[in-house]
mmCIF file of C-alpha atoms and ligand atoms in Angstrom:
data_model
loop_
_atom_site.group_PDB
_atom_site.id
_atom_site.type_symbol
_atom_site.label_atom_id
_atom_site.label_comp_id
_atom_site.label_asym_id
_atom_site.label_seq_id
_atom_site.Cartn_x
_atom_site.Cartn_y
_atom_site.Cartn_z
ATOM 1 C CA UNK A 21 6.918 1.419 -23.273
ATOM 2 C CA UNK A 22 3.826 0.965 -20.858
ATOM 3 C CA UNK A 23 3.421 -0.738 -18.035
ATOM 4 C CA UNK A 24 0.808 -3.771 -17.259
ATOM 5 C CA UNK A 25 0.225 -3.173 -13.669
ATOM 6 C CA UNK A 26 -1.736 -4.921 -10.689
ATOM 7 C CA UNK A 27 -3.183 -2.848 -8.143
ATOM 8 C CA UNK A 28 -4.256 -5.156 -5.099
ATOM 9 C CA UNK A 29 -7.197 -2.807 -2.306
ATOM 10 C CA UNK A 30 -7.653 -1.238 -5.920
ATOM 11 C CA UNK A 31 -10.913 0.335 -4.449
ATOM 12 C CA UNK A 32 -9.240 2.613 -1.994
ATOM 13 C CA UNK A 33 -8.840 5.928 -2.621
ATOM 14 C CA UNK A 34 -5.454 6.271 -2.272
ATOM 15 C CA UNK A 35 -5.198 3.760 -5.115
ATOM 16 C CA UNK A 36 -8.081 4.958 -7.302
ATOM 17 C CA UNK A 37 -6.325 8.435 -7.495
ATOM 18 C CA UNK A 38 -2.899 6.065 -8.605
ATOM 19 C CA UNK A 39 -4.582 4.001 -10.879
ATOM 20 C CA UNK A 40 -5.734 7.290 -12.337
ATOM 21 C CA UNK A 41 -2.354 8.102 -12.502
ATOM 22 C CA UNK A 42 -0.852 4.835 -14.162
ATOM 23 C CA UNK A 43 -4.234 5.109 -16.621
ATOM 24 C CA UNK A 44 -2.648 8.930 -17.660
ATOM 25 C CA UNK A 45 0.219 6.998 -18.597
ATOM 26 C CA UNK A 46 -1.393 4.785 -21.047
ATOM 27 C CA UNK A 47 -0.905 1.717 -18.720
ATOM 28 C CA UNK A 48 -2.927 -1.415 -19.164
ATOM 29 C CA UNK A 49 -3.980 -2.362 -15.553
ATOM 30 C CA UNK A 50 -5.056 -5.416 -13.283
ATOM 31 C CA UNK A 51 -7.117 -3.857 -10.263
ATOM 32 C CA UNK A 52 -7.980 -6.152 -7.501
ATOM 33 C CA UNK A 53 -10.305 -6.346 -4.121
ATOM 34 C CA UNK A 54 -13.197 -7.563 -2.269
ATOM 35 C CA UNK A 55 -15.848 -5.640 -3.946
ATOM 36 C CA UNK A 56 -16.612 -6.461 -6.885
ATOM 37 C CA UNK A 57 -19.076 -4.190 -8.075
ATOM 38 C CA UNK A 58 -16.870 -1.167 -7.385
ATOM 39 C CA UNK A 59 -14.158 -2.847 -8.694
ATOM 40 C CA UNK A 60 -16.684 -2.859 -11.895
ATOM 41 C CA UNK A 61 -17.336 0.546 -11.844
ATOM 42 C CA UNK A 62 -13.940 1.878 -11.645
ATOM 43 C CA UNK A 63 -12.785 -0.420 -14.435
ATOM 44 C CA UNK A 64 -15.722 1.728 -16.459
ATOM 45 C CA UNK A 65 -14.783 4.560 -15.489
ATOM 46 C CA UNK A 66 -11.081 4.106 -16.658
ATOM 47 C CA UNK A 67 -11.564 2.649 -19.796
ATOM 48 C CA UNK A 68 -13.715 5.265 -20.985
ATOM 49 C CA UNK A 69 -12.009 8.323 -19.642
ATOM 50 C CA UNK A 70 -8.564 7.045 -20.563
ATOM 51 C CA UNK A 71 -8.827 4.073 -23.325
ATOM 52 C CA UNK A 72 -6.694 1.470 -21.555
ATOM 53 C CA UNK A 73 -6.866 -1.936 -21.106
ATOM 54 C CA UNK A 74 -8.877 -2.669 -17.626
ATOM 55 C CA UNK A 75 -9.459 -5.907 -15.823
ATOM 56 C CA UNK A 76 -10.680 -6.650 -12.237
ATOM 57 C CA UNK A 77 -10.745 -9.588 -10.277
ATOM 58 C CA UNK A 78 -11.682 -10.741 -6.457
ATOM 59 C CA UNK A 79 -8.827 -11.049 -3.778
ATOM 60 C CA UNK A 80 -8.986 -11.223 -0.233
ATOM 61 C CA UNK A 81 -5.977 -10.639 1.527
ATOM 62 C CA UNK A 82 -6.912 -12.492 4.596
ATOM 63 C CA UNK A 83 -7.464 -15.277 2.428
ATOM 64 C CA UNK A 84 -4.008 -16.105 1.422
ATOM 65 C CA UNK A 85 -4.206 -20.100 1.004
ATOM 66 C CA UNK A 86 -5.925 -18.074 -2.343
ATOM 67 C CA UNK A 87 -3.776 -15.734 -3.372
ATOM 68 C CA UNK A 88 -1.560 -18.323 -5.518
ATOM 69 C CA UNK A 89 -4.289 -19.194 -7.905
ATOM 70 C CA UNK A 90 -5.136 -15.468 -7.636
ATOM 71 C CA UNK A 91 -2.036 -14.483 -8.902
ATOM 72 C CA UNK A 92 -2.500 -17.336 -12.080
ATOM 73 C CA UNK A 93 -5.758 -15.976 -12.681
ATOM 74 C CA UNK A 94 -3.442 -12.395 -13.265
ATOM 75 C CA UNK A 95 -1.232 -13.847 -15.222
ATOM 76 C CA UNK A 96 -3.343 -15.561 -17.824
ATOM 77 C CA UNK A 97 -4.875 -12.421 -18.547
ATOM 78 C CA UNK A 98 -1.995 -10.138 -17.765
ATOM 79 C CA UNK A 99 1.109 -12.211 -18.697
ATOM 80 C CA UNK A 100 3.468 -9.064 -19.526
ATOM 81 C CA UNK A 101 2.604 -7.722 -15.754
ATOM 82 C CA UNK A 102 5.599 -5.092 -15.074
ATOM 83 C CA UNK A 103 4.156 -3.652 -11.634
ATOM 84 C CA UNK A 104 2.415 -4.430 -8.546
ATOM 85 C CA UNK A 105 0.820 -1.825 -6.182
ATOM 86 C CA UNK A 106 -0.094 -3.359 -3.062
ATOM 87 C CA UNK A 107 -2.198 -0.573 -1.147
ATOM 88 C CA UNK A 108 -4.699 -2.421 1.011
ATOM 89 C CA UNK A 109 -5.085 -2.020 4.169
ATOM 90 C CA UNK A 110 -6.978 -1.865 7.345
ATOM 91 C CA UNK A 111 -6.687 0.299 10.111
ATOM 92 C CA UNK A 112 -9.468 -1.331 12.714
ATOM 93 C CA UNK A 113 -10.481 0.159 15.989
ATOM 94 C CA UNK A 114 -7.313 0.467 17.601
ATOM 95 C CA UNK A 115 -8.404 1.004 21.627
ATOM 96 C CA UNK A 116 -10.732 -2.764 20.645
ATOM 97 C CA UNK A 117 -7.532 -4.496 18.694
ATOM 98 C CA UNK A 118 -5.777 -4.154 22.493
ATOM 99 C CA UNK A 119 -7.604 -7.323 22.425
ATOM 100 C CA UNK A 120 -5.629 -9.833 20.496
ATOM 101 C CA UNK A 121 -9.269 -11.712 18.770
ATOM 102 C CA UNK A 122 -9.386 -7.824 17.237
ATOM 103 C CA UNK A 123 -5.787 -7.139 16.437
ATOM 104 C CA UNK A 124 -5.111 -10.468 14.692
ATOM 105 C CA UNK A 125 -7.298 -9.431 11.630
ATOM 106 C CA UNK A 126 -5.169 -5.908 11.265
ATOM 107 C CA UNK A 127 -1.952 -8.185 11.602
ATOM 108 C CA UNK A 128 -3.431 -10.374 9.322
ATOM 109 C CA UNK A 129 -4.352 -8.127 6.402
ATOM 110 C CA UNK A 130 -1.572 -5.278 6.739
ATOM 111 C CA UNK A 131 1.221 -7.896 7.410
ATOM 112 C CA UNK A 132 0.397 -11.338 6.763
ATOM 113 C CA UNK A 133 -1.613 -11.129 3.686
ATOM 114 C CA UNK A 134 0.814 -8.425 2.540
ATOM 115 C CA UNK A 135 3.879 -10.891 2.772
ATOM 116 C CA UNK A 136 1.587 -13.733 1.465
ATOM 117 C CA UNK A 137 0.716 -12.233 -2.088
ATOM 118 C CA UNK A 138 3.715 -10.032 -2.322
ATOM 119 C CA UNK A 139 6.140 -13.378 -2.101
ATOM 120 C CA UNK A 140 4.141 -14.952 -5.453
ATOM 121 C CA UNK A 141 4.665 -11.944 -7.340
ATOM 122 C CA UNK A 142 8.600 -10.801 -6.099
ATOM 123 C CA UNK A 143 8.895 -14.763 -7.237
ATOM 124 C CA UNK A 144 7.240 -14.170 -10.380
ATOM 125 C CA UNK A 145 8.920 -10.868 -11.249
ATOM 126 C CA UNK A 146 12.274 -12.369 -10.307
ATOM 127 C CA UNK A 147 11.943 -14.706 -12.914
ATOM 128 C CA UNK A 148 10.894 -11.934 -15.526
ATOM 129 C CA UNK A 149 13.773 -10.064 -14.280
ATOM 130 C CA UNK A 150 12.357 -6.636 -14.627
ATOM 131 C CA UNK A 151 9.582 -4.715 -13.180
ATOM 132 C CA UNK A 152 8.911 -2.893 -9.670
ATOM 133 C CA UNK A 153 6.632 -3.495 -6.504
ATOM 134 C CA UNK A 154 5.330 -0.580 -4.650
ATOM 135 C CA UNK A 155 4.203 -1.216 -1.371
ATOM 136 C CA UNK A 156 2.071 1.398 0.735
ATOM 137 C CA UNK A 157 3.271 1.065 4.169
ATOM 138 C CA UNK A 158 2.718 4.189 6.618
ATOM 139 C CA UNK A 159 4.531 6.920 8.841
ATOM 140 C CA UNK A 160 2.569 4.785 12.036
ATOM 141 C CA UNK A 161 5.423 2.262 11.555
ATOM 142 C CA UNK A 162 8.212 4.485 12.077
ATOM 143 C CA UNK A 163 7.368 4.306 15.857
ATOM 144 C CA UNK A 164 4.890 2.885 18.356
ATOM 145 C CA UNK A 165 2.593 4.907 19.432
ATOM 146 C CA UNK A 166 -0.574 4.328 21.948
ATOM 147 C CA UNK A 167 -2.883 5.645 19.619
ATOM 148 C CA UNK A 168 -1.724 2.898 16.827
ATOM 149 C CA UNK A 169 0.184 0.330 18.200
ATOM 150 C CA UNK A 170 -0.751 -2.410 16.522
ATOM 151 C CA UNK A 171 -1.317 -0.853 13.057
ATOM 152 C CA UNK A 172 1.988 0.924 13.577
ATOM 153 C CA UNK A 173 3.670 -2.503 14.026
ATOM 154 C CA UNK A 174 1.850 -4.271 10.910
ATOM 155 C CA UNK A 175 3.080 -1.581 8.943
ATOM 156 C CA UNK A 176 6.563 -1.001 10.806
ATOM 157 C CA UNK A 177 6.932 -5.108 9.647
ATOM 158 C CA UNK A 178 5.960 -4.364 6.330
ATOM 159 C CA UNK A 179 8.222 -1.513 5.570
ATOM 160 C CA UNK A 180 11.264 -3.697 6.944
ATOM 161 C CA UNK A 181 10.245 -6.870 4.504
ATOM 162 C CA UNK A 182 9.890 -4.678 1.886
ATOM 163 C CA UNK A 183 13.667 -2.711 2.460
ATOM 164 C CA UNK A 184 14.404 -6.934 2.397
ATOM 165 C CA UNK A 185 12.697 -7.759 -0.814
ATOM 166 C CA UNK A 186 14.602 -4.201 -2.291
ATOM 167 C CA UNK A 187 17.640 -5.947 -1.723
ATOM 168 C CA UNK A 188 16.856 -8.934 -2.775
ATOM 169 C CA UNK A 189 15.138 -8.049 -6.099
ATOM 170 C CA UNK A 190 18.133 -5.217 -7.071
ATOM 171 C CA UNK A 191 20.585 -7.094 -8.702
ATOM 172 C CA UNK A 192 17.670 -9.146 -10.539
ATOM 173 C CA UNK A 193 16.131 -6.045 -11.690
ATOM 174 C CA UNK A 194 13.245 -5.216 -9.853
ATOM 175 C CA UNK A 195 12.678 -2.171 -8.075
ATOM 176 C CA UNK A 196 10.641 -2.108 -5.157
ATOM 177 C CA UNK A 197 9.486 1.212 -3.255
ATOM 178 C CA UNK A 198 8.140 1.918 0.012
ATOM 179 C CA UNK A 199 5.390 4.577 0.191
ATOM 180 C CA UNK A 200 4.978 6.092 3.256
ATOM 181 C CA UNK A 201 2.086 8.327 3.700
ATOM 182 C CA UNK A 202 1.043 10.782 6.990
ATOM 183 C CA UNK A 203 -2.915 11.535 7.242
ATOM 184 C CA UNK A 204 -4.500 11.367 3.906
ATOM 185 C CA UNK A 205 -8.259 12.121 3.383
ATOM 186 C CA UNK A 206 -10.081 8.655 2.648
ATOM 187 C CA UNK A 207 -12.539 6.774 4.642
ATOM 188 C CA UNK A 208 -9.844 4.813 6.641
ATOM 189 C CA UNK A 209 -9.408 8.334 8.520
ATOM 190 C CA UNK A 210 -12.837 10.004 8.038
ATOM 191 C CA UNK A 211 -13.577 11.271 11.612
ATOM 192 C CA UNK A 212 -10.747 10.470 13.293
ATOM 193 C CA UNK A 213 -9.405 13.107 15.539
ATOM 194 C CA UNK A 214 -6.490 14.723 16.130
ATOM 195 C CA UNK A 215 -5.738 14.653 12.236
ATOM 196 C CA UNK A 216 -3.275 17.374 10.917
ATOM 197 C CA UNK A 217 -1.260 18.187 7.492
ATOM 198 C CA UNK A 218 -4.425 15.847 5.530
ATOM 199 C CA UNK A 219 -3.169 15.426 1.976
ATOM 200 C CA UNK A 220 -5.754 14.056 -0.880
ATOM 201 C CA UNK A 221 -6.052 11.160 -2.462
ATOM 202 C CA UNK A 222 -4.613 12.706 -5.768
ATOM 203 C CA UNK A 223 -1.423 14.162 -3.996
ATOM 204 C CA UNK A 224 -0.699 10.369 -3.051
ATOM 205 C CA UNK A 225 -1.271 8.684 -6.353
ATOM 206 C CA UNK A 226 0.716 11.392 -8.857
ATOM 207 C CA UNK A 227 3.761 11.260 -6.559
ATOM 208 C CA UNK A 228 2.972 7.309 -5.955
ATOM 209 C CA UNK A 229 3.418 6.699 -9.743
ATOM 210 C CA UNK A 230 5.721 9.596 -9.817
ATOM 211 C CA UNK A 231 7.938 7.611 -7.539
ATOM 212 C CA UNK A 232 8.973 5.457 -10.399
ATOM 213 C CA UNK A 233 10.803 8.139 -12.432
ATOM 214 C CA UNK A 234 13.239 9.083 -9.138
ATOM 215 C CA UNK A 235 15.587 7.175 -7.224
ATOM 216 C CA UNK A 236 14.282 7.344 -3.514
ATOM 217 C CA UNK A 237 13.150 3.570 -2.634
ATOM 218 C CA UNK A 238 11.783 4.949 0.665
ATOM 219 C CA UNK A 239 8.840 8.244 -0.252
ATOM 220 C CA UNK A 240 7.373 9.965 2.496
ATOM 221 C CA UNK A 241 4.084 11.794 1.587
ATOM 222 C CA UNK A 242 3.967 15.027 1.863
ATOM 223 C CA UNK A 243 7.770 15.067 2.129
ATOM 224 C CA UNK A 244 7.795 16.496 4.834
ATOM 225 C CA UNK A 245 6.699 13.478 6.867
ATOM 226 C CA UNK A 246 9.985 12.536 6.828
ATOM 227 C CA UNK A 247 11.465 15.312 8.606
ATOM 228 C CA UNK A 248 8.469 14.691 11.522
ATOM 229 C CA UNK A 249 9.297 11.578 11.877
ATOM 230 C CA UNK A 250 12.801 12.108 12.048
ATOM 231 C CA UNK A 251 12.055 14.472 14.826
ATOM 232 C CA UNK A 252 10.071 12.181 16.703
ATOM 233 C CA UNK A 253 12.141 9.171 16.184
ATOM 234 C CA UNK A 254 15.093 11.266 18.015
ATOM 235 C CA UNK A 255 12.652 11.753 20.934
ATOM 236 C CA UNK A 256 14.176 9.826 23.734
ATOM 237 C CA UNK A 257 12.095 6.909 25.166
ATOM 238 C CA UNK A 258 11.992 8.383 28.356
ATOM 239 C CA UNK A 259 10.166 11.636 26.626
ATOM 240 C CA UNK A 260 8.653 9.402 24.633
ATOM 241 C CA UNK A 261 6.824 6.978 26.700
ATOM 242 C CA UNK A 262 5.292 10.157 28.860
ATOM 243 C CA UNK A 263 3.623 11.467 25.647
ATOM 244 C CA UNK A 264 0.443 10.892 24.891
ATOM 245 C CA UNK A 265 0.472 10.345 21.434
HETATM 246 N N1 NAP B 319 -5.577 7.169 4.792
HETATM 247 C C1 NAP B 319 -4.445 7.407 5.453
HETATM 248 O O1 NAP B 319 -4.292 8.412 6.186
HETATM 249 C C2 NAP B 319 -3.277 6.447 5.331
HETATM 250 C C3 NAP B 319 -2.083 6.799 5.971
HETATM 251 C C4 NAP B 319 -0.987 5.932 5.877
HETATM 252 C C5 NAP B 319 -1.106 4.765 5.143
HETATM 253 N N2 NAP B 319 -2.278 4.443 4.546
HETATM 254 C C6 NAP B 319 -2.335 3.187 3.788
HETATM 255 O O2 NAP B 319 -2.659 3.478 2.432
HETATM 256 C C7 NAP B 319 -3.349 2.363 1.850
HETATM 257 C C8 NAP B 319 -4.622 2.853 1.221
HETATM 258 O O3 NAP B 319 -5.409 3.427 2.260
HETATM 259 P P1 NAP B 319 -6.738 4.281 2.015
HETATM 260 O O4 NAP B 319 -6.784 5.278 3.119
HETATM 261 O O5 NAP B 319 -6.824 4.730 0.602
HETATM 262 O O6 NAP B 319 -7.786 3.118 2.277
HETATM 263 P P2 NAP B 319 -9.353 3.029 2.214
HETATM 264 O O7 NAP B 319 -9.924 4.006 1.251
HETATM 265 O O8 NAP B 319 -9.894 2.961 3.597
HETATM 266 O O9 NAP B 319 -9.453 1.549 1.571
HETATM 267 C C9 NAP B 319 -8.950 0.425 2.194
HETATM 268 C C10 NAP B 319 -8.755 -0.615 1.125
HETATM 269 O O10 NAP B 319 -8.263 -1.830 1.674
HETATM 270 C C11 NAP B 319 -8.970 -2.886 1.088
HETATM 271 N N3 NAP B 319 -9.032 -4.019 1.986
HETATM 272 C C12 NAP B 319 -9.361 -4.029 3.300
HETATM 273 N N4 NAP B 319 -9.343 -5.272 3.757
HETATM 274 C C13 NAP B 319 -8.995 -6.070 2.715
HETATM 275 C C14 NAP B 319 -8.810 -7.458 2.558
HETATM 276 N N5 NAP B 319 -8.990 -8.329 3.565
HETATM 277 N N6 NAP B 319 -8.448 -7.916 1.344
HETATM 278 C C15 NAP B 319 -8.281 -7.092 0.307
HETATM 279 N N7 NAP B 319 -8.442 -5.749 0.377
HETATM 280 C C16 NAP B 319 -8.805 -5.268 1.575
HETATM 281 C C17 NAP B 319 -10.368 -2.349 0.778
HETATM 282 O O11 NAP B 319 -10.892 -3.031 -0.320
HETATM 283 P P3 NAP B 319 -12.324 -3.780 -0.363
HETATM 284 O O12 NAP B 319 -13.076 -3.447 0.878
HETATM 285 O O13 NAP B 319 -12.966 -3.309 -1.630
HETATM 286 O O14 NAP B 319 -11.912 -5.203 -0.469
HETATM 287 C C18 NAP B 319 -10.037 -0.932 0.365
HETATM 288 O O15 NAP B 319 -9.723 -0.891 -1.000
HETATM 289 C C19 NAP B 319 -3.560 1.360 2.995
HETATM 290 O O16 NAP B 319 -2.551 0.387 2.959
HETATM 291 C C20 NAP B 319 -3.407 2.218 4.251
HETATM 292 O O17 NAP B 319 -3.009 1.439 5.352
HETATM 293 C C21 NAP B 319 -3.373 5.257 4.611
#
């Protein structure tokens, strides 16, 4: 049976390339962000290259005294809605978000507005008692670094609701997976230095939807992300601190 899933930051690549993915599958899907003519264009694109069922709507995840007539908006089109990708996310300028009238907005989209939207549809899902919620956190927020502090700790908070939500949506039937990626080649990391081990867009959104048919609720991307970070979460924090990393 197919799916009927909402993709929220639907105009990133990372979620483009799963969209793809879920449109391979014969899924009917809900994308969602603040652009609408791209959002327009990508609904095109996927209709005619795969013959699904495409609809887009406007949602800003800052705004989240929205997000609940959002979400009805979804439903009234989409009422069978199985899945939820939430892959927005913002990375700011992370030397200018030491300031806190910077770093708010990155806690406020990757964080906040995460937890805002993602409540309404665990609730709604709940209720259906089937379903799954994939939620792109990253590697950053396996441990704070200089270079990404307050990213890191956005997505370090959204990985831990999300293990929270996992446990609370299990025994009512919903799955819900954490995606983890390392460096992936889209404009949130275009000219960045110091990148290393870059996978594509595509990589991330066949193993993204791939993620669905295995049992891991936690996915590193590459794989082998998790063995770095394993190595440099064993780095003791008087190492650690000296690094500059
Ligand atoms: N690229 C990497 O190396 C990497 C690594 C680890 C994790 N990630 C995570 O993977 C996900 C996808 O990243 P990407 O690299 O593919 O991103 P990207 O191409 O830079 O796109 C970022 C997306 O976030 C959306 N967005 C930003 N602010 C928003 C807001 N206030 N409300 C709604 N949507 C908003 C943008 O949509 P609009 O501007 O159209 O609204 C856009 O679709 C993100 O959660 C990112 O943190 C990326």
């Amino acid at each position: 049976m197919s799916d009927a899933v909402l993709i929220l930051g639907a105009t990133s690549a990372i979620a483009r390339a799963t969209a793809v993915a879920f449109a391979a599958r014969g899924d009917t899907l809900y994308l969602a962000s603040r652009d609408e003519d791209e959002l327009r264009r990508i609904s095109a694109d996927l209709r005619l290259r795969f013959g699904i069922e495409v609809h887009f709507g406007l949602f800003d995840a800052e705004a989240t005294e929205t997000h609940e007539a959002f979400f009805k908006s979804v439903i009234a089109i989409m009422p069978t809605i199985s899945g939820v990708v939430l892959a927005f996310g913002y990375l700011g300028d992370q030397v200018l978000a030491r300031d806190f009238s910077v770093g708010k907005k990155v806690i406020a989209i990757n964080f906040t507005g995460a937890v805002s939207i993602l409540s309404i549809c665990a609730n709604y899902l709940e209720l259906l008692q089937h379903g799954f919620i994939i939620g792109i956190a990253s590697v950053a927020g396996d441990r704070g670094r200089q270079s990404n502090y307050v990213y890191g700790a956005a997505k370090g908070a959204l990985s831990l609701y999300l293990q929270g939500l996992s446990n609370r949506l299990y025994a009512r039937g919903v799955r819900v997976i954490t995606i983890k990626p390392g460096f992936v080649d889209t404009a949130m990391t275009y000219g960045l230095p110091g990148l290393f081990l870059v996978a594509s867009p595509q990589y991330l959104g066949e193993r993204i939807v791939g993620s669905l048919g295995k049992s891991a609720d936690v996915v590193y991307l590459p794989w082998f992300w998790r063995y770095i970070m394993l190595i440099i979460k064993c780095i003791p924090e008087p190492i650690f601190k000296r690094m500059k990393l």
